[in-house]
Short mmCIF file of C-alpha atoms in Angstrom, two decimals:
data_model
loop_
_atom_site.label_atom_id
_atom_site.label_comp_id
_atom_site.label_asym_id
_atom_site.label_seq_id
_atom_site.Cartn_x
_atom_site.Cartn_y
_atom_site.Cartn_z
CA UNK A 1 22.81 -8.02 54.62
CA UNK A 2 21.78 -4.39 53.92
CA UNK A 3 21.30 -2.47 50.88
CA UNK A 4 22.15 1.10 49.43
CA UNK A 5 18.50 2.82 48.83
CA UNK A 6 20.11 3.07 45.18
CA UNK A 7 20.03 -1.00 45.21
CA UNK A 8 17.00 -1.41 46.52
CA UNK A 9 15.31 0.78 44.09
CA UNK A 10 16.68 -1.03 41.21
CA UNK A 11 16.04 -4.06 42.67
CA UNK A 12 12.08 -3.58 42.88
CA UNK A 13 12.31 -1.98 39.14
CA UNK A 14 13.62 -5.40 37.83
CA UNK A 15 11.26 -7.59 39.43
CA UNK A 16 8.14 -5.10 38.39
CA UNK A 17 9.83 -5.68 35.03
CA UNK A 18 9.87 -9.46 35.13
CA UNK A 19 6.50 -9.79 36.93
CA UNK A 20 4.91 -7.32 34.57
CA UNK A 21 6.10 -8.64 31.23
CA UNK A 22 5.93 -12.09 32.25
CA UNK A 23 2.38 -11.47 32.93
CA UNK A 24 1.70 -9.35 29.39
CA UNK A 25 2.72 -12.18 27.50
CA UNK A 26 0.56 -15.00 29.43
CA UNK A 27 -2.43 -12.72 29.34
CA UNK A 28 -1.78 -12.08 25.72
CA UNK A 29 -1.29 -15.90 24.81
CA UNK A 30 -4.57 -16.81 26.92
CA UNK A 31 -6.46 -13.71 24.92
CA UNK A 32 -5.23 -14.81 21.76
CA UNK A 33 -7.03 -18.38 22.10
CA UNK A 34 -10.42 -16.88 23.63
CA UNK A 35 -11.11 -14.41 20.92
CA UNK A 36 -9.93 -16.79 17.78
CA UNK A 37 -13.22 -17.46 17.09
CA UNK A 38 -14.45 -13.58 16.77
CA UNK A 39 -12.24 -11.99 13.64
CA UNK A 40 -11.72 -8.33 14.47
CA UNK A 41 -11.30 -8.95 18.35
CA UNK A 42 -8.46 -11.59 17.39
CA UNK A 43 -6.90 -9.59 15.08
CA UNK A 44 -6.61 -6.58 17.66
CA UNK A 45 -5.13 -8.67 20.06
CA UNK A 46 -2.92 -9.86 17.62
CA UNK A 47 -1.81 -6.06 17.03
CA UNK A 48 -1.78 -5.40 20.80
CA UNK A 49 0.26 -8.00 22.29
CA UNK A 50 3.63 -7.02 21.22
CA UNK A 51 3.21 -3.15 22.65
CA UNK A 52 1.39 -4.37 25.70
CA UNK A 53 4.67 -6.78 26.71
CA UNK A 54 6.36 -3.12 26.77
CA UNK A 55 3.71 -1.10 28.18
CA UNK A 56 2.63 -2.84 31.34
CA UNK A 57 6.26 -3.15 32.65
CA UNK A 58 6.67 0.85 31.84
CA UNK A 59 3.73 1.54 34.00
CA UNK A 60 5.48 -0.76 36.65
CA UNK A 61 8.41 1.62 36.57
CA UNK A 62 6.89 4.09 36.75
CA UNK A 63 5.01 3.43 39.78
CA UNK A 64 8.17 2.22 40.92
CA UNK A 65 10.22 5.75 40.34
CA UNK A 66 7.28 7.41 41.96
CA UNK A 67 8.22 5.58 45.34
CA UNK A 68 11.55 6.45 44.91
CA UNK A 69 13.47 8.17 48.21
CA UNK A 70 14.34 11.34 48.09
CA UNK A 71 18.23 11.84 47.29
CA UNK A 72 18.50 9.39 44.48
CA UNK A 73 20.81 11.00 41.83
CA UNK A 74 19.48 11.16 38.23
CA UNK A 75 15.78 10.04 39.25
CA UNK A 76 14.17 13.33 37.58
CA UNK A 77 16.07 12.30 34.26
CA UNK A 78 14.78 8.63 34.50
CA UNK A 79 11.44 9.30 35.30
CA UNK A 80 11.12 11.74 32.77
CA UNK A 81 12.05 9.33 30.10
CA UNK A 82 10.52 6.44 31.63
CA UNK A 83 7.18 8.71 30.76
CA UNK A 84 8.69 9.59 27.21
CA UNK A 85 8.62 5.60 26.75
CA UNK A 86 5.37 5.08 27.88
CA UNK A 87 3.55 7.81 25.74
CA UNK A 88 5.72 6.20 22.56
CA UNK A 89 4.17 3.21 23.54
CA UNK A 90 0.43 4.29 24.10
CA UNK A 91 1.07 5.96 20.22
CA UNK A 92 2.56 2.64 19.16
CA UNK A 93 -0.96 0.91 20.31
CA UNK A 94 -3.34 3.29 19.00
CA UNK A 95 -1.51 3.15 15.89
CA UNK A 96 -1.83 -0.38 16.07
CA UNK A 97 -5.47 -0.59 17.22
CA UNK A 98 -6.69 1.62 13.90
CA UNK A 99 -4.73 -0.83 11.92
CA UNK A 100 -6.60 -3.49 13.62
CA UNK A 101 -10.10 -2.06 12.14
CA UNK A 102 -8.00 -1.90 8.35
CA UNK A 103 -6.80 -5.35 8.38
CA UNK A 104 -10.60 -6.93 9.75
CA UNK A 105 -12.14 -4.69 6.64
CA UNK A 106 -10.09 -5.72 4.20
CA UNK A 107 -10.30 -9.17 5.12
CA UNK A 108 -14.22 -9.03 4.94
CA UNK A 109 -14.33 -7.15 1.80
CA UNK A 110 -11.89 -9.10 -0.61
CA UNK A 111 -11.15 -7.36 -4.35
CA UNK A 112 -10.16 -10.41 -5.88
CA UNK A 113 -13.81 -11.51 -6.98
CA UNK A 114 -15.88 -11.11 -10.27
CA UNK A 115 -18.18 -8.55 -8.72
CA UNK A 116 -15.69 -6.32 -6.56
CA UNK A 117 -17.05 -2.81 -7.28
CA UNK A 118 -18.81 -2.79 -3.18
CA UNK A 119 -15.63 -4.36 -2.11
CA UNK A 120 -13.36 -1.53 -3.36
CA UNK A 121 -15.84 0.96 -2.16
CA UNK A 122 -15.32 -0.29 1.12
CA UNK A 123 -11.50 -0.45 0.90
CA UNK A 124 -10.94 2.84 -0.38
CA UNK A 125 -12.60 4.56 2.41
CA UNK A 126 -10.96 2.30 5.25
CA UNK A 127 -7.16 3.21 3.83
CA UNK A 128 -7.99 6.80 3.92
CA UNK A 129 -9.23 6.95 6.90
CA UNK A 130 -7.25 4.75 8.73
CA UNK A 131 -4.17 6.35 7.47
CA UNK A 132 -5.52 9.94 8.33
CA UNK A 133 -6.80 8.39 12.05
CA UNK A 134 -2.95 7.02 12.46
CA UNK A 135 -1.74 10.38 11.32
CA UNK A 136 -3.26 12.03 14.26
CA UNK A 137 -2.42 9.93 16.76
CA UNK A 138 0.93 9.91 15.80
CA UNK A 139 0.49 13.50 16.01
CA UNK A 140 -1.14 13.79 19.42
CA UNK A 141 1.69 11.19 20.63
CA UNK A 142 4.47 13.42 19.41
CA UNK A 143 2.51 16.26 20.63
CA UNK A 144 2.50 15.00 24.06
CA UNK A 145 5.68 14.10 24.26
CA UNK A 146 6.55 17.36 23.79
CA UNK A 147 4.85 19.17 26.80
CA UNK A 148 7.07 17.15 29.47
CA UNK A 149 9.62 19.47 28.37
CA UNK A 150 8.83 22.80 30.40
CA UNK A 151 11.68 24.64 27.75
CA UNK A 152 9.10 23.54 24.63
CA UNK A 153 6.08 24.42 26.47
CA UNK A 154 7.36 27.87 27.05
CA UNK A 155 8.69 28.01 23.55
CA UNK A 156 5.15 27.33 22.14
CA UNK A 157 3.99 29.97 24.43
CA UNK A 158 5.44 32.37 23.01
CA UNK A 159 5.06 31.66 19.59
CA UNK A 160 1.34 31.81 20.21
CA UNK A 161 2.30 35.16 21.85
CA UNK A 162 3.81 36.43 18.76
CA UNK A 163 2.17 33.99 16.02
CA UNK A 164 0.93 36.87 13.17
CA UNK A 165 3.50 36.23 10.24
CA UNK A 166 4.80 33.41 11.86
CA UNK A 167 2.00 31.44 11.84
CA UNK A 168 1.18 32.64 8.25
CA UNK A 169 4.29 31.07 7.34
CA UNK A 170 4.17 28.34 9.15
CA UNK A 171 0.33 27.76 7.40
CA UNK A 172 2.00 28.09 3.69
CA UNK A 173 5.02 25.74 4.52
CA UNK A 174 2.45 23.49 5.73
CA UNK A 175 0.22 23.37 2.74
CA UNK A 176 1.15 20.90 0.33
CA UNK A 177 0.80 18.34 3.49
CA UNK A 178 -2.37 19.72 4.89
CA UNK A 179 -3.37 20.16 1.62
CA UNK A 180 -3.08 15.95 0.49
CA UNK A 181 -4.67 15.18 3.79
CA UNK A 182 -7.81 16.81 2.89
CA UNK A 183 -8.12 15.90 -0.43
CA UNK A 184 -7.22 12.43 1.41
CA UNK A 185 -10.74 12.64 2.94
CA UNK A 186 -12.49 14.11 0.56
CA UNK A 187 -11.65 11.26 -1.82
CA UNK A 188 -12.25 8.32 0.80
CA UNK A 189 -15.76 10.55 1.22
CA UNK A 190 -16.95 10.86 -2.49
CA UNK A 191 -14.27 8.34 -3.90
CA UNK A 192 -13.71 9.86 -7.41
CA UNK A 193 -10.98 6.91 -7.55
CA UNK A 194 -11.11 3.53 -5.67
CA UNK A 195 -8.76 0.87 -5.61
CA UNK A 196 -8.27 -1.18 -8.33
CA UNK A 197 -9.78 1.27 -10.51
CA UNK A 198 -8.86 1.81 -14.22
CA UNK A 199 -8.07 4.96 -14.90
CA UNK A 200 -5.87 6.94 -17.59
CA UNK A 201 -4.10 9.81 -15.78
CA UNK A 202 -1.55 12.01 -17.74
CA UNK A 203 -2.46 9.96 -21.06
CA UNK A 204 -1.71 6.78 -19.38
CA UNK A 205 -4.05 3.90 -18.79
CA UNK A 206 -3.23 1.98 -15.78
CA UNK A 207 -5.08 0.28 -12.40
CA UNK A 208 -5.05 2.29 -9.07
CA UNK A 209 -2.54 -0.14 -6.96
CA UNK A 210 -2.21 1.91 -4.15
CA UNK A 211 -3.69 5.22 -2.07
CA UNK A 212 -1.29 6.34 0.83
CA UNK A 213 -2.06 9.63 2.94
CA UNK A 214 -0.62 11.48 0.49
CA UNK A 215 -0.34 10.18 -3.27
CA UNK A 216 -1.35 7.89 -5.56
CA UNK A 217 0.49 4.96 -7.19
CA UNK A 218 -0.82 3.67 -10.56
CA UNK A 219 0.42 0.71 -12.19
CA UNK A 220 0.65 1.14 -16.21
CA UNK A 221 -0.19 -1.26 -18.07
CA UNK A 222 3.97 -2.04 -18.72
CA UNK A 223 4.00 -2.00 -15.20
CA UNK A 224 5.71 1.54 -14.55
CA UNK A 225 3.90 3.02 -11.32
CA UNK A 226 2.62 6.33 -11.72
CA UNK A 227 2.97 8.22 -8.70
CA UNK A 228 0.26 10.97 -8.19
CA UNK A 229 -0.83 13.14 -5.32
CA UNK A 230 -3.76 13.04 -3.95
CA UNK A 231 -4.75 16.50 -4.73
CA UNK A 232 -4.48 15.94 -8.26
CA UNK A 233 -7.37 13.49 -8.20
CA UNK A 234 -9.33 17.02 -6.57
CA UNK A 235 -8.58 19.10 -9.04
CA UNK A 236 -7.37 17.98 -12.22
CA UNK A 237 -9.50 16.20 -15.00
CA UNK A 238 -9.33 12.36 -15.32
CA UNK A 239 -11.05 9.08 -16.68
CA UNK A 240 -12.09 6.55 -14.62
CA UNK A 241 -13.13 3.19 -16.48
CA UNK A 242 -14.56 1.47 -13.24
CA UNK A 243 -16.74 4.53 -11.75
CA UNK A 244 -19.85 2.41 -11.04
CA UNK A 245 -19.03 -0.84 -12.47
CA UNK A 246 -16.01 -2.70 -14.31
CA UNK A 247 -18.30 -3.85 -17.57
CA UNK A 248 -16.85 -1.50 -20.62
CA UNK A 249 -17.81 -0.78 -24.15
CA UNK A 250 -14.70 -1.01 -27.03
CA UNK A 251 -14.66 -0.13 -30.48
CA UNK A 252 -12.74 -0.97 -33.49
CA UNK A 253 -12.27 0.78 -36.80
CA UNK A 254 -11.56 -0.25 -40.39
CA UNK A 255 -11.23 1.51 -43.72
CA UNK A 256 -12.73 -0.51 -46.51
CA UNK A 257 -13.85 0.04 -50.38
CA UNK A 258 -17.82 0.85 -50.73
CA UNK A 259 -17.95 -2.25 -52.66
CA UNK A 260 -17.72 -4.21 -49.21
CA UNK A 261 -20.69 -6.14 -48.41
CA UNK A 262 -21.35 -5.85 -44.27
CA UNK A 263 -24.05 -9.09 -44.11
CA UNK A 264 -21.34 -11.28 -44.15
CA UNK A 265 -18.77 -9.06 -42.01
CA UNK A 266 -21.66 -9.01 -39.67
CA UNK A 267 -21.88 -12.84 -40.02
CA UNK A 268 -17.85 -13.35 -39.52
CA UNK A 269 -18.44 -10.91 -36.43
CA UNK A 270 -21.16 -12.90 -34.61
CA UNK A 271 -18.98 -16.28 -35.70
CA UNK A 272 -15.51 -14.52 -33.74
CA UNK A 273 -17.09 -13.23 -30.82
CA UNK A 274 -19.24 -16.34 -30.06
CA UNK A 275 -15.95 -18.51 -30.22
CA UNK A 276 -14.53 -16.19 -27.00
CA UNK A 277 -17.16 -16.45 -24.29
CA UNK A 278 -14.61 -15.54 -21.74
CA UNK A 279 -13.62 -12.23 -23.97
CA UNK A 280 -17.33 -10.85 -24.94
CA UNK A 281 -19.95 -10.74 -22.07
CA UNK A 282 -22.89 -10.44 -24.37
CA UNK A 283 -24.46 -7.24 -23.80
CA UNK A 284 -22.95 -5.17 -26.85
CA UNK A 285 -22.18 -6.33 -30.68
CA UNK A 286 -22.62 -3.33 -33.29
CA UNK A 287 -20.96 -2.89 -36.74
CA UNK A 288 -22.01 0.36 -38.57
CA UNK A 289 -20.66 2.17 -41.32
CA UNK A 290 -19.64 5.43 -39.33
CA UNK A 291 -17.68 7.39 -41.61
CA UNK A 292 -17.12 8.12 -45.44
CA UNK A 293 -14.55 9.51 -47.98
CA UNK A 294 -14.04 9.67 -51.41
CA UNK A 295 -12.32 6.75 -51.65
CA UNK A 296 -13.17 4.42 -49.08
CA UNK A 297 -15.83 4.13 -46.13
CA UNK A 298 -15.38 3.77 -42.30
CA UNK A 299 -16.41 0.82 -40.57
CA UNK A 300 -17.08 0.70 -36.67
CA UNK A 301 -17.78 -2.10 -34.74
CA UNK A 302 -18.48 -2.20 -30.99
CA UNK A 303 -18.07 -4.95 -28.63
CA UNK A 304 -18.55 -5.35 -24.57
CA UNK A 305 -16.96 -7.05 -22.02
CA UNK A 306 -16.86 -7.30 -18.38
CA UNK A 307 -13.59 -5.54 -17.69
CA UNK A 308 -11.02 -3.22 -19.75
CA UNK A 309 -8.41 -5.81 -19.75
CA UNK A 310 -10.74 -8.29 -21.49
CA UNK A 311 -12.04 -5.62 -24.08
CA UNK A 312 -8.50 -5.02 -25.07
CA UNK A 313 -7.63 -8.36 -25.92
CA UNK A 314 -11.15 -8.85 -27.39
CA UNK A 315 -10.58 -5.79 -29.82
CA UNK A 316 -7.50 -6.93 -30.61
CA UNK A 317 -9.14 -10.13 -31.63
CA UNK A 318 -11.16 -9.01 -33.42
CA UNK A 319 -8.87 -6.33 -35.42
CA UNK A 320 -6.77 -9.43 -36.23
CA UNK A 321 -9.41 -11.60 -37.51
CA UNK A 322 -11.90 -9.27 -39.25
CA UNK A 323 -9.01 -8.20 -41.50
CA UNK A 324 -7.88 -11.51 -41.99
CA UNK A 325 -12.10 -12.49 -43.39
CA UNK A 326 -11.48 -9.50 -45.72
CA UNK A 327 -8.19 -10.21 -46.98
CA UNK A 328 -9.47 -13.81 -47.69
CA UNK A 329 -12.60 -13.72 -48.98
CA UNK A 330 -12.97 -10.09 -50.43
CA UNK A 331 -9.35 -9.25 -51.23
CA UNK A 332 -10.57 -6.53 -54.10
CA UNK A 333 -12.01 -4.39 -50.99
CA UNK A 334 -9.86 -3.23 -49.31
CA UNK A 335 -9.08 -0.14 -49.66
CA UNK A 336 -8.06 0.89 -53.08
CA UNK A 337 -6.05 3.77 -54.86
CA UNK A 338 -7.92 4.43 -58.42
CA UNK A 339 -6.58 5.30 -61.61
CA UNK A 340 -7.56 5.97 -64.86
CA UNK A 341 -5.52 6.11 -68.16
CA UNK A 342 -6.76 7.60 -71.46
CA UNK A 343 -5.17 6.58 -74.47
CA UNK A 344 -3.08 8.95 -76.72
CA UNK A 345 -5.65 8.81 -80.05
CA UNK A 346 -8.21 10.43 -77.10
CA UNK A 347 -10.94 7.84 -77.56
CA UNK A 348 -11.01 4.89 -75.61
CA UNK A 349 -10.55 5.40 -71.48
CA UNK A 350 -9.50 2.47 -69.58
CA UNK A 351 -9.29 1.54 -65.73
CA UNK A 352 -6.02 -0.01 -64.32
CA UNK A 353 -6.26 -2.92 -62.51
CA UNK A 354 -7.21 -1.76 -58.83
CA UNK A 355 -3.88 -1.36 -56.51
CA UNK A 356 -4.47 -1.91 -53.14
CA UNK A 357 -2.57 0.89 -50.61
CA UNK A 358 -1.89 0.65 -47.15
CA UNK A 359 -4.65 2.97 -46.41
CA UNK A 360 -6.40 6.32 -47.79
#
């Protein structure tokens, strides 16, 4: 029994297909098992073996195409994208293999510990990076794709030929991307912002939650995301809570009469923020009279803790309760509106009993 070239062609692509795949995914399993005990090479094997199952029966084709007779109808065309599949493929697993080095940091370098600041150092640089290194290749990929077509390559010829205001144009068109990508690596260089960072942006206060290639999402503290790009983190002016470490200073203000006496406010103060170990981290308890009017005087006090969300509660706290001491053990300062009434024979002057207002 004989066979049309045609057949016989097909017939040797399927088995190289079979063979091939069959033996991606038994070398895959076996490399699987050898490297679980070494992180990163498991992981990239992990990553690899799906594209590999496609990539080693491609090259099989494509040897087999290249043995082809001559006279086959079509054969140019199915070469041609048999080696439009294999460069997707070849992107597809150096996309894969820089994601391999991502996912191994990460792992290594949790956030989700008291002390993360080293941690989200380490983080911050890998996702910028990484995304910028998959950029590229998915760039070069594309990129190569392109120059099997003769018609591009001539195309691209001549705009090189001609580029002047072309390329001009094609350079401002091009900025806002080029632009983010920089500012991309300029931030996973000097990080200005990490992950998990507290930051107020645009007069919100919120946590970094996520840095892509080219913006920033931050989570308010309602949890609406903020979506920034990355260039504004360049160029514009913005606080970061976390720079070097999470630990953070808060303050709290009251108006009360002069009369006040602070020993014991100082005494109620020490009481509170011993009773919330988990709230105050020791380093910082201050209250100071920071401020006067003519009525009443400003009181400050200043607490620390190890992390903003902690310092907000802790004020809070202590708003709550310090005004609470004052309203129960030294009611007649608070603050006070004054008035005096002289009688109408002009001789005695007499004070009204004090009336306490909301604030002066």
């Amino acid at each position: 029994m004989s066979f049309t070239p045609e057949l016989q062609l097909l017939l040797r692509a399927c088995i190289a297909v079979l063979v091939l795949g069959l033996a991606a995914k038994i070398v895959g399993t076996i490399l699987f098992r050898v490297t679980s005990r070494f992180s990163y090479l498991h992981q990239l094997v992990e990553n690899l073996s799906q594209p590999l199952v496609y990539l080693l029966p491609l090259l099989g084709l494509q040897a087999t195409w290249l043995g082809a007779p001559e006279g086959i109808p079509f054969m140019r065309g199915i070469q041609h994208l048999t080696s439009l599949a294999t460069i997707a493929v070849i992107t597809w697993i150096g996309i894969r293999a820089v994601q391999s080095v991502q996912q191994t940091i990460i792992a290594h370098n949790p956030v989700d510990v008291a002390d993360n600041l080293k941690a989200r150092q380490i983080q911050t640089q890998t996702r910028l990076l990484v995304r910028t290194m998959s950029f590229f290749v998915l760039l070069f990929g594309i990129a190569s794709m392109l120059t099997t077509f003769p018609a591009v390559r001539q195309v691209g010829t001549g705009l090189m030929a001609s580029a002047g205001l072309a390329g001009l144009a094609v350079g401002f068109a091009a900025k806002p991307v080029l632009g983010n990508i920089i500012a991309g690596l300029q931030i996973a260089i000097t990080q200005p912002i990490r992950i998990d960072d507290v930051v107020i942006v645009e007069n919100e206060w919120g946590r970094v939650e996520e840095i892509t290639g080219t913006y920033v999402v931050i989570r308010i503290w309602d949890d609406r995301r903020l979506v920034v790009p990355l260039q504004y983190f360049i160029e514009q002016p913005f606080q970061n809570w976390t720079r070097h470490n999470a630990s953070i200073t808060g303050s709290v203000f009251f108006w009360a009469d002069y009369t006040i006496p602070l020993k014991p406010l100082r005494e109620e103060m020490d009481r509170l923020l011993d009773q919330v170990p988990e709230l105050w981290d020791g380093r910082v308890k201050v209250l100071q009279v920071t401020d006067t009017t003519d009525k009443v005087m400003q009181l400050r006090v200043l607490a620390s803790s190890g992390d903003s969300g902690s310092n907000w509660d802790l004020r809070c706290y202590l708003r709550e309760h310090l005004i609470g001491f004052i309203s129960r053990e030294y009611p007649e300062c608070l603050p006070q509106l004054r008035a005096t009434l002289e009688s109408p024979a002009g001789g005695e002057v007499t004070a009204t009993p004090p009336e306490q207002s909301p604030g002066a």
